[in-house]
């Protein structure tokens, strides 16, 4: 008598392949989206918001326009999603830096870290989308939540620094905003003047002033959590 149980494994193989197919499709879709968002970020820096087109993005990502429009309904949708993805990655780095701060991370190291982060394309990217956010309320509402998360990451770093120097956190926040305003202004100036020694001198002077402010800053109110 023929053993009819033998064909079972062969019959099960197509079912296993069917189970793997959706997973492969999801992975392919995720890779396509990642390529589109990376292309959008890169092209925003290279050509700017106003010159950027969805055709350029699709070509850079090596994705068909049909596949792109399946996931993103417009240029605005692509850009806001790319900004959101990019800032989420930056925010993870900010909170990781804050969590890892110990006695060896001082004011100088903090300023150096923030300058490196902001001058590595982050603020140039911001300069591209801020004008659109100013004039386009829907666009602004889409980017505000992740920008707030970015500011929370900055505050986490400065809270840790304030604790190290025993400074009132409210005053630490003022120093943080002064530092970030200086860095933003310097990076904006690099558009028309890139002079490494010029900017290094300003950063060095600010570090000295910042340490003086931290040494003489108000201490936390009595009874406040440390």
Coordinates of N, CA and C in Angstrom, one line a residue:
X1 N 0.9 -1.2 0.0 CA 0.0 0.0 0.0 C 0.9 1.2 0.0
X2 N 0.5 2.2 -0.8 CA 1.3 3.5 -0.9 C 1.1 4.3 0.4
X3 N 2.2 4.8 0.9 CA 2.2 5.7 2.1 C 1.7 7.1 1.7
X4 N 0.5 7.4 1.9 CA 0.0 8.7 1.5 C 0.5 9.9 2.3
X5 N 1.2 9.6 3.4 CA 1.7 10.7 4.2 C 2.9 11.3 3.6
X6 N 3.6 10.7 2.6 CA 4.8 11.2 2.1 C 4.6 12.5 1.3
X7 N 3.6 12.7 0.5 CA 3.5 14.0 -0.2 C 3.2 15.2 0.7
X8 N 2.9 15.0 2.0 CA 2.5 16.1 2.8 C 3.5 17.2 2.9
X9 N 4.8 16.9 3.1 CA 5.8 18.0 3.2 C 5.8 18.8 2.0
X10 N 5.8 18.2 0.8 CA 5.8 18.9 -0.5 C 4.6 19.8 -0.6
X11 N 3.4 19.3 -0.1 CA 2.2 20.1 -0.2 C 2.3 21.3 0.8
X12 N 3.0 21.1 1.9 CA 3.1 22.2 2.9 C 4.0 23.3 2.4
X13 N 5.0 23.0 1.5 CA 5.9 24.0 1.1 C 5.3 25.3 0.5
X14 N 4.3 25.1 -0.4 CA 3.7 26.3 -1.0 C 3.0 27.2 0.1
X15 N 2.5 26.5 1.1 CA 1.8 27.3 2.2 C 2.9 28.1 3.0
X16 N 4.1 27.5 3.2 CA 5.1 28.2 3.9 C 5.6 29.4 3.1
X17 N 5.7 29.2 1.8 CA 6.1 30.3 0.9 C 5.1 31.4 0.9
X18 N 3.8 31.0 1.0 CA 2.7 32.0 1.0 C 2.8 32.9 2.3
X19 N 3.2 32.2 3.4 CA 3.3 32.9 4.7 C 4.5 33.9 4.6
X20 N 5.6 33.5 3.9 CA 6.7 34.4 3.8 C 6.5 35.6 2.9
X21 N 5.6 35.4 1.9 CA 5.4 36.4 0.9 C 5.0 37.8 1.5
X22 N 4.0 37.8 2.4 CA 3.6 39.1 3.0 C 4.7 39.8 3.7
X23 N 5.6 39.0 4.4 CA 6.7 39.5 5.2 C 7.7 40.2 4.2
X24 N 8.0 39.5 3.1 CA 8.9 40.1 2.1 C 8.3 41.3 1.5
X25 N 7.0 41.4 1.3 CA 6.4 42.5 0.7 C 6.5 43.7 1.7
X26 N 6.3 43.5 2.9 CA 6.4 44.5 4.0 C 7.8 45.1 4.0
X27 N 8.8 44.2 4.0 CA 10.2 44.6 4.0 C 10.5 45.4 2.8
X28 N 10.0 45.0 1.6 CA 10.3 45.7 0.4 C 9.7 47.1 0.5
X29 N 8.5 47.2 1.0 CA 7.8 48.5 1.1 C 8.5 49.4 2.1
X30 N 9.0 48.8 3.2 CA 9.7 49.6 4.2 C 11.0 50.2 3.6
X31 N 11.7 49.3 2.8 CA 12.9 49.7 2.2 C 12.7 50.9 1.2
X32 N 11.6 50.7 0.4 CA 11.2 51.8 -0.5 C 10.9 53.1 0.1
X33 N 10.2 53.0 1.2 CA 9.8 54.3 2.0 C 11.1 54.9 2.5
X34 N 12.0 54.1 3.1 CA 13.2 54.6 3.6 C 14.1 55.3 2.5
X35 N 14.1 54.7 1.3 CA 14.9 55.3 0.2 C 14.3 56.6 -0.2
X36 N 12.9 56.7 -0.2 CA 12.3 57.9 -0.6 C 12.5 59.0 0.4
X37 N 12.5 58.7 1.7 CA 12.7 59.7 2.7 C 14.1 60.2 2.8
X38 N 15.1 59.2 2.6 CA 16.5 59.6 2.5 C 16.7 60.5 1.3
X39 N 16.2 60.2 0.2 CA 16.3 61.0 -1.0 C 15.7 62.4 -0.8
X40 N 14.6 62.5 -0.1 CA 14.0 63.8 0.1 C 14.9 64.6 1.0
X41 N 15.4 64.0 2.1 CA 16.3 64.8 3.0 C 17.6 65.3 2.2
X42 N 18.2 64.4 1.4 CA 19.4 64.8 0.7 C 19.1 65.9 -0.3
X43 N 18.0 65.8 -1.0 CA 17.7 66.7 -2.1 C 17.3 68.1 -1.5
X44 N 16.6 68.1 -0.3 CA 16.3 69.3 0.4 C 17.6 70.1 0.6
X45 N 18.6 69.4 1.0 CA 19.9 70.1 1.3 C 20.6 70.5 0.0
X46 N 20.5 69.7 -1.0 CA 21.2 69.9 -2.3 C 20.5 71.0 -3.2
X47 N 19.2 71.0 -3.3 CA 18.6 71.9 -4.2 C 17.6 72.8 -3.6
X48 N 17.2 72.6 -2.3 CA 16.3 73.5 -1.6 C 14.8 73.1 -1.8
X49 N 14.0 73.6 -0.9 CA 12.5 73.3 -0.9 C 11.9 73.7 -2.3
X50 N 12.1 74.9 -2.7 CA 11.3 75.4 -3.9 C 11.7 74.7 -5.2
X51 N 12.9 74.2 -5.3 CA 13.4 73.6 -6.5 C 13.1 72.1 -6.5
X52 N 12.8 71.5 -5.3 CA 12.6 70.1 -5.2 C 11.3 69.6 -5.9
X53 N 11.4 68.5 -6.6 CA 10.2 68.0 -7.2 C 10.1 66.5 -6.9
X54 N 8.9 66.0 -7.0 CA 8.7 64.6 -6.7 C 9.4 63.7 -7.7
X55 N 9.5 64.2 -8.9 CA 10.2 63.4 -10.0 C 11.7 63.2 -9.6
X56 N 12.3 64.3 -9.1 CA 13.7 64.2 -8.6 C 13.8 63.2 -7.5
X57 N 12.9 63.2 -6.6 CA 12.9 62.3 -5.5 C 12.8 60.9 -5.9
X58 N 11.9 60.6 -6.8 CA 11.7 59.2 -7.3 C 12.9 58.7 -8.0
X59 N 13.5 59.6 -8.8 CA 14.7 59.2 -9.6 C 15.9 58.9 -8.6
X60 N 16.1 59.8 -7.6 CA 17.2 59.6 -6.7 C 17.0 58.3 -5.9
X61 N 15.7 58.0 -5.5 CA 15.4 56.8 -4.7 C 15.3 55.6 -5.6
X62 N 15.4 55.7 -6.9 CA 15.2 54.6 -7.8 C 13.9 53.9 -7.6
X63 N 12.8 54.7 -7.5 CA 11.5 54.2 -7.3 C 10.6 54.8 -8.3
X64 N 9.6 54.0 -8.8 CA 8.7 54.5 -9.8 C 7.8 55.5 -9.2
X65 N 7.3 56.4 -10.1 CA 6.4 57.4 -9.6 C 5.1 56.8 -9.0
X66 N 4.6 55.7 -9.7 CA 3.4 55.0 -9.2 C 3.6 54.5 -7.8
X67 N 4.8 53.9 -7.6 CA 5.0 53.3 -6.2 C 5.2 54.4 -5.2
X68 N 5.8 55.6 -5.6 CA 5.9 56.7 -4.7 C 4.6 57.3 -4.3
X69 N 3.7 57.5 -5.3 CA 2.4 58.1 -5.0 C 1.5 57.1 -4.2
X70 N 1.8 55.8 -4.3 CA 1.0 54.9 -3.5 C 1.2 55.1 -2.0
X71 N 2.4 55.6 -1.6 CA 2.8 55.8 -0.2 C 2.7 57.3 0.2
X72 N 2.9 58.2 -0.8 CA 2.9 59.6 -0.4 C 2.1 60.4 -1.5
X73 N 1.1 61.1 -1.0 CA 0.1 61.7 -1.9 C 0.6 63.0 -2.5
X74 N 1.6 63.6 -1.9 CA 2.1 64.9 -2.5 C 3.5 65.1 -2.0
X75 N 4.1 66.2 -2.6 CA 5.5 66.6 -2.2 C 5.5 67.0 -0.8
X76 N 4.4 67.7 -0.4 CA 4.3 68.2 1.0 C 4.3 67.0 2.0
X77 N 3.5 66.0 1.6 CA 3.4 64.8 2.5 C 4.8 64.1 2.6
X78 N 5.5 64.0 1.5 CA 6.9 63.4 1.5 C 7.8 64.2 2.4
X79 N 7.8 65.5 2.2 CA 8.7 66.4 3.0 C 8.4 66.4 4.5
X80 N 7.2 66.5 4.9 CA 6.9 66.5 6.3 C 7.2 65.1 6.9
X81 N 7.0 64.1 6.2 CA 7.3 62.7 6.7 C 8.8 62.6 6.8
X82 N 9.6 63.1 5.8 CA 11.0 63.0 5.9 C 11.6 63.9 7.1
X83 N 11.0 65.0 7.3 CA 11.4 65.9 8.4 C 11.1 65.1 9.7
X84 N 10.0 64.5 9.8 CA 9.6 63.8 11.0 C 10.5 62.7 11.3
X85 N 10.9 61.9 10.3 CA 11.8 60.7 10.4 C 13.2 61.2 10.8
X86 N 13.6 62.3 10.2 CA 15.0 62.8 10.5 C 15.1 63.3 11.9
X87 N 14.1 64.1 12.3 CA 14.2 64.7 13.6 C 14.0 63.6 14.7
X88 N 13.2 62.6 14.4 CA 13.1 61.5 15.4 C 14.4 60.8 15.6
X89 N 15.2 60.6 14.6 CA 16.5 60.1 14.7 C 17.4 61.0 15.5
X90 N 17.4 62.3 15.2 CA 18.2 63.3 16.0 C 17.8 63.3 17.4
X91 N 16.5 63.2 17.7 CA 16.0 63.2 19.1 C 16.5 62.0 19.9
X92 N 16.5 60.9 19.2 CA 17.0 59.7 19.9 C 18.5 59.9 20.3
X93 N 19.3 60.6 19.5 CA 20.6 60.9 19.8 C 20.7 61.9 21.0
X94 N 19.8 62.9 20.9 CA 19.8 63.9 22.0 C 19.6 63.3 23.4
X95 N 18.5 62.5 23.4 CA 18.2 61.8 24.7 C 19.2 60.8 25.1
X96 N 19.9 60.2 24.2 CA 21.0 59.2 24.5 C 22.1 60.0 25.1
X97 N 22.5 61.2 24.5 CA 23.5 62.0 25.1 C 23.2 62.5 26.5
X98 N 22.0 62.9 26.7 CA 21.5 63.4 28.0 C 21.6 62.2 29.0
X99 N 21.2 61.0 28.6 CA 21.2 59.9 29.6 C 22.6 59.4 29.9
X100 N 23.5 59.6 29.0 CA 24.9 59.2 29.2 C 25.8 60.2 29.8
X101 N 25.3 61.4 30.1 CA 26.1 62.5 30.7 C 26.5 62.1 32.1
X102 N 27.8 62.2 32.4 CA 28.3 61.9 33.7 C 29.3 63.0 34.1
X103 N 30.1 62.7 35.0 CA 31.0 63.7 35.5 C 32.0 64.2 34.5
X104 N 32.2 63.4 33.4 CA 33.2 63.7 32.4 C 32.6 64.6 31.3
X105 N 31.3 64.8 31.3 CA 30.7 65.6 30.2 C 30.4 67.0 30.8
X106 N 31.2 68.0 30.4 CA 31.1 69.3 30.9 C 30.5 70.3 29.9
X107 N 30.5 71.6 30.3 CA 29.9 72.6 29.4 C 30.6 72.6 28.0
X108 N 31.9 72.5 28.0 CA 32.6 72.6 26.7 C 32.2 71.4 25.8
X109 N 32.1 70.2 26.4 CA 31.7 69.0 25.6 C 30.3 69.2 25.1
X110 N 29.4 69.8 25.9 CA 28.0 70.0 25.5 C 27.9 70.9 24.3
X111 N 28.6 72.1 24.4 CA 28.6 73.0 23.3 C 29.2 72.4 22.0
X112 N 30.3 71.7 22.1 CA 30.9 71.0 21.0 C 29.9 70.0 20.3
X113 N 29.2 69.3 21.2 CA 28.2 68.3 20.7 C 27.1 69.0 19.9
X114 N 26.6 70.0 20.5 CA 25.4 70.7 19.9 C 25.9 71.4 18.5
X115 N 27.1 72.0 18.5 CA 27.6 72.6 17.3 C 27.7 71.6 16.2
X116 N 28.3 70.4 16.6 CA 28.6 69.4 15.6 C 27.2 68.9 15.0
X117 N 26.3 68.7 15.9 CA 24.9 68.2 15.5 C 24.2 69.2 14.6
X118 N 24.2 70.4 15.0 CA 23.5 71.4 14.2 C 24.2 71.8 12.9
X119 N 25.5 71.8 12.9 CA 26.2 72.2 11.7 C 26.4 71.1 10.7
X120 N 25.9 69.9 11.0 CA 26.1 68.8 10.1 C 24.8 68.6 9.2
X121 N 24.3 69.7 8.7 CA 23.2 69.7 7.8 C 21.8 70.0 8.5
X122 N 21.7 69.7 9.8 CA 20.4 69.8 10.5 C 19.8 71.2 10.4
X123 N 20.6 72.3 10.7 CA 20.0 73.6 10.6 C 19.8 74.1 9.2
X124 N 20.7 73.7 8.3 CA 20.4 74.0 6.8 C 19.1 73.4 6.4
X125 N 18.8 72.2 6.8 CA 17.5 71.5 6.5 C 16.4 72.4 7.1
X126 N 16.6 72.8 8.3 CA 15.6 73.6 9.0 C 15.3 74.9 8.2
X127 N 16.4 75.5 7.7 CA 16.2 76.8 7.0 C 15.4 76.6 5.7
X128 N 15.4 75.4 5.2 CA 14.6 75.1 4.0 C 13.1 75.0 4.2
X129 N 12.8 74.4 5.4 CA 11.3 74.2 5.6 C 10.7 75.3 6.4
X130 N 11.4 76.1 7.2 CA 10.8 77.1 8.0 C 10.0 78.1 7.2
X131 N 10.4 78.6 6.1 CA 9.6 79.5 5.3 C 8.2 78.9 4.9
X132 N 8.2 77.6 4.5 CA 7.0 77.0 4.2 C 6.1 76.8 5.4
X133 N 6.7 76.5 6.6 CA 5.9 76.4 7.8 C 5.3 77.8 8.2
X134 N 6.0 78.9 7.8 CA 5.5 80.2 8.2 C 4.2 80.5 7.3
X135 N 4.2 80.1 6.1 CA 3.1 80.5 5.2 C 2.0 79.4 5.0
X136 N 2.3 78.2 5.5 CA 1.4 77.0 5.2 C 1.0 76.4 6.6
X137 N -0.2 76.7 7.0 CA -0.6 76.3 8.4 C -0.7 74.8 8.5
X138 N -1.1 74.1 7.5 CA -1.2 72.6 7.5 C 0.2 72.0 7.7
X139 N 1.1 72.5 6.9 CA 2.5 72.1 7.0 C 3.1 72.3 8.4
X140 N 2.8 73.5 8.9 CA 3.4 73.9 10.2 C 2.8 72.9 11.3
X141 N 1.6 72.6 11.2 CA 1.0 71.8 12.2 C 1.5 70.3 12.2
X142 N 2.0 69.9 11.0 CA 2.6 68.6 10.9 C 4.0 68.5 11.4
X143 N 4.7 69.6 11.4 CA 6.1 69.5 11.9 C 6.3 70.0 13.3
X144 N 5.3 70.7 13.9 CA 5.4 71.2 15.2 C 5.6 70.1 16.3
X145 N 4.9 69.0 16.2 CA 5.1 68.0 17.3 C 6.5 67.5 17.4
X146 N 7.1 67.1 16.3 CA 8.4 66.6 16.4 C 9.5 67.6 16.7
X147 N 9.2 68.9 16.3 CA 10.1 70.0 16.7 C 10.0 70.2 18.3
X148 N 8.8 70.0 18.8 CA 8.7 70.1 20.3 C 9.5 69.0 21.0
X149 N 9.5 67.8 20.4 CA 10.2 66.7 20.9 C 11.7 67.0 20.8
X150 N 12.2 67.7 19.8 CA 13.6 68.1 19.7 C 13.9 69.0 20.8
X151 N 13.1 70.0 21.1 CA 13.3 70.9 22.2 C 13.4 70.2 23.5
X152 N 12.5 69.2 23.7 CA 12.6 68.4 24.9 C 13.9 67.7 25.1
X153 N 14.5 67.2 24.0 CA 15.8 66.6 24.0 C 16.8 67.6 24.4
X154 N 16.8 68.8 23.9 CA 17.7 69.8 24.3 C 17.6 70.1 25.8
X155 N 16.4 70.2 26.3 CA 16.1 70.5 27.7 C 16.6 69.4 28.6
X156 N 16.6 68.1 28.1 CA 17.1 67.0 28.9 C 18.6 67.1 29.1
X157 N 19.3 67.6 28.0 CA 20.7 67.8 28.1 C 21.1 68.9 29.1
X158 N 20.3 70.0 29.0 CA 20.7 71.1 29.9 C 20.2 70.9 31.3
X159 N 19.2 70.1 31.5 CA 18.8 69.7 32.9 C 19.9 68.9 33.5
X160 N 20.5 68.0 32.8 CA 21.6 67.2 33.3 C 22.8 68.1 33.6
X161 N 23.1 69.1 32.7 CA 24.2 70.0 32.9 C 24.0 70.9 34.1
X162 N 22.7 71.3 34.3 CA 22.4 72.2 35.4 C 22.6 71.4 36.7
X163 N 22.3 70.2 36.8 CA 22.5 69.4 38.0 C 24.0 69.2 38.3
X164 N 24.8 69.0 37.2 CA 26.2 68.9 37.5 C 26.8 70.1 38.1
X165 N 26.3 71.3 37.6 CA 26.9 72.6 38.1 C 26.1 73.2 39.2
X166 N 25.0 72.4 39.7 CA 24.2 72.9 40.8 C 23.5 74.2 40.4
X167 N 22.9 74.3 39.3 CA 22.3 75.6 38.8 C 20.8 75.4 38.7
X168 N 20.1 76.5 39.0 CA 18.7 76.5 38.9 C 18.3 76.1 37.4
X169 N 17.5 75.0 37.3 CA 17.1 74.6 35.9 C 16.5 75.6 35.1
X170 N 15.7 76.6 35.7 CA 15.1 77.7 34.9 C 16.2 78.5 34.3
X171 N 17.3 78.8 35.0 CA 18.4 79.6 34.5 C 19.2 78.8 33.5
X172 N 19.3 77.4 33.7 CA 19.9 76.6 32.7 C 19.2 76.6 31.4
X173 N 17.9 76.7 31.4 CA 17.1 76.8 30.2 C 17.4 78.1 29.4
X174 N 17.6 79.2 30.2 CA 18.0 80.4 29.5 C 19.4 80.3 28.8
X175 N 20.3 79.7 29.5 CA 21.6 79.5 28.9 C 21.6 78.5 27.7
X176 N 20.7 77.6 27.8 CA 20.5 76.7 26.6 C 20.0 77.5 25.4
X177 N 19.0 78.3 25.6 CA 18.4 79.1 24.5 C 19.4 80.1 24.0
X178 N 20.2 80.7 24.8 CA 21.3 81.6 24.4 C 22.3 80.8 23.5
X179 N 22.7 79.6 23.9 CA 23.6 78.8 23.2 C 23.1 78.4 21.8
X180 N 21.8 78.0 21.8 CA 21.2 77.5 20.6 C 21.0 78.7 19.6
X181 N 20.7 79.9 20.1 CA 20.5 81.1 19.3 C 21.8 81.5 18.6
X182 N 22.9 81.4 19.4 CA 24.2 81.7 18.9 C 24.6 80.7 17.8
X183 N 24.4 79.4 18.1 CA 24.7 78.3 17.1 C 23.9 78.5 15.8
X184 N 22.6 78.8 15.9 CA 21.8 79.0 14.7 C 22.3 80.1 13.9
X185 N 22.6 81.2 14.6 CA 23.1 82.4 13.9 C 24.4 82.2 13.2
X186 N 25.3 81.5 13.8 CA 26.6 81.2 13.2 C 26.4 80.3 12.0
X187 N 25.6 79.3 12.1 CA 25.4 78.4 10.9 C 24.7 79.2 9.8
X188 N 23.8 80.0 10.1 CA 23.2 80.9 9.0 C 24.2 81.7 8.3
X189 N 25.2 82.2 9.1 CA 26.2 83.1 8.5 C 27.2 82.3 7.6
X190 N 27.3 81.0 7.9 CA 28.2 80.2 7.0 C 27.8 80.1 5.6
X191 N 26.5 80.5 5.3 CA 26.0 80.5 4.0 C 26.7 81.5 3.1
X192 N 27.1 82.6 3.7 CA 27.8 83.7 3.0 C 29.3 83.8 3.4
X193 N 29.6 83.2 4.5 CA 31.0 83.3 5.0 C 31.4 82.0 5.7
X194 N 32.2 81.2 5.1 CA 32.7 80.1 5.8 C 34.2 80.3 6.1
X195 N 34.4 80.6 7.4 CA 35.8 80.8 7.9 C 35.9 80.1 9.2
X196 N 36.6 78.9 9.1 CA 36.6 78.0 10.2 C 37.2 78.7 11.5
X197 N 38.3 79.4 11.3 CA 38.9 80.0 12.5 C 38.0 81.1 13.1
X198 N 37.2 81.8 12.3 CA 36.3 82.8 12.7 C 35.2 82.2 13.6
X199 N 34.6 81.1 13.2 CA 33.6 80.5 14.0 C 34.2 79.8 15.3
X200 N 35.4 79.2 15.1 CA 36.0 78.5 16.3 C 36.3 79.5 17.4
X201 N 36.7 80.8 17.0 CA 37.0 81.8 18.0 C 35.7 82.2 18.7
X202 N 34.6 82.3 18.0 CA 33.4 82.6 18.7 C 32.9 81.5 19.6
X203 N 33.0 80.3 19.2 CA 32.6 79.2 20.0 C 33.5 79.1 21.3
X204 N 34.8 79.3 21.1 CA 35.7 79.3 22.2 C 35.4 80.4 23.2
X205 N 35.1 81.6 22.7 CA 34.7 82.7 23.6 C 33.4 82.4 24.4
X206 N 32.4 81.8 23.6 CA 31.2 81.5 24.3 C 31.3 80.4 25.4
X207 N 32.2 79.5 25.1 CA 32.5 78.4 26.1 C 33.0 79.1 27.4
X208 N 33.9 80.0 27.3 CA 34.4 80.7 28.5 C 33.3 81.5 29.2
X209 N 32.5 82.2 28.4 CA 31.4 83.0 29.0 C 30.4 82.0 29.7
X210 N 30.1 80.9 29.1 CA 29.2 80.0 29.6 C 29.6 79.4 30.9
X211 N 30.9 79.0 31.0 CA 31.4 78.5 32.2 C 31.4 79.5 33.4
X212 N 31.7 80.8 33.0 CA 31.6 81.8 34.0 C 30.1 82.0 34.5
X213 N 29.2 81.9 33.6 CA 27.8 82.0 34.0 C 27.3 80.8 34.8
X214 N 27.8 79.6 34.5 CA 27.5 78.5 35.3 C 28.0 78.5 36.7
X215 N 29.2 79.1 36.8 CA 29.8 79.2 38.2 C 29.1 80.2 39.1
X216 N 28.5 81.2 38.4 CA 27.9 82.3 39.2 C 26.4 82.3 39.1
X217 N 25.8 81.2 38.5 CA 24.4 81.2 38.3 C 23.6 80.9 39.6
X218 N 22.4 81.2 39.6 CA 21.5 80.9 40.8 C 21.5 79.4 41.0
X219 N 21.5 79.0 42.3 CA 21.3 77.6 42.6 C 19.9 77.2 42.6
X220 N 19.6 75.9 42.6 CA 18.2 75.5 42.6 C 17.5 76.0 43.9
X221 N 16.2 76.3 43.8 CA 15.4 76.8 45.0 C 15.5 75.7 46.0
X222 N 15.4 76.1 47.3 CA 15.4 75.1 48.4 C 14.2 74.2 48.3
X223 N 14.4 72.9 48.4 CA 13.3 71.9 48.3 C 13.0 71.4 46.9
X224 N 13.7 72.0 45.9 CA 13.5 71.5 44.6 C 14.2 70.2 44.4
X225 N 13.6 69.3 43.5 CA 14.2 68.0 43.3 C 15.6 68.1 42.6
X226 N 16.5 67.2 43.0 CA 17.9 67.3 42.5 C 18.1 66.0 41.6

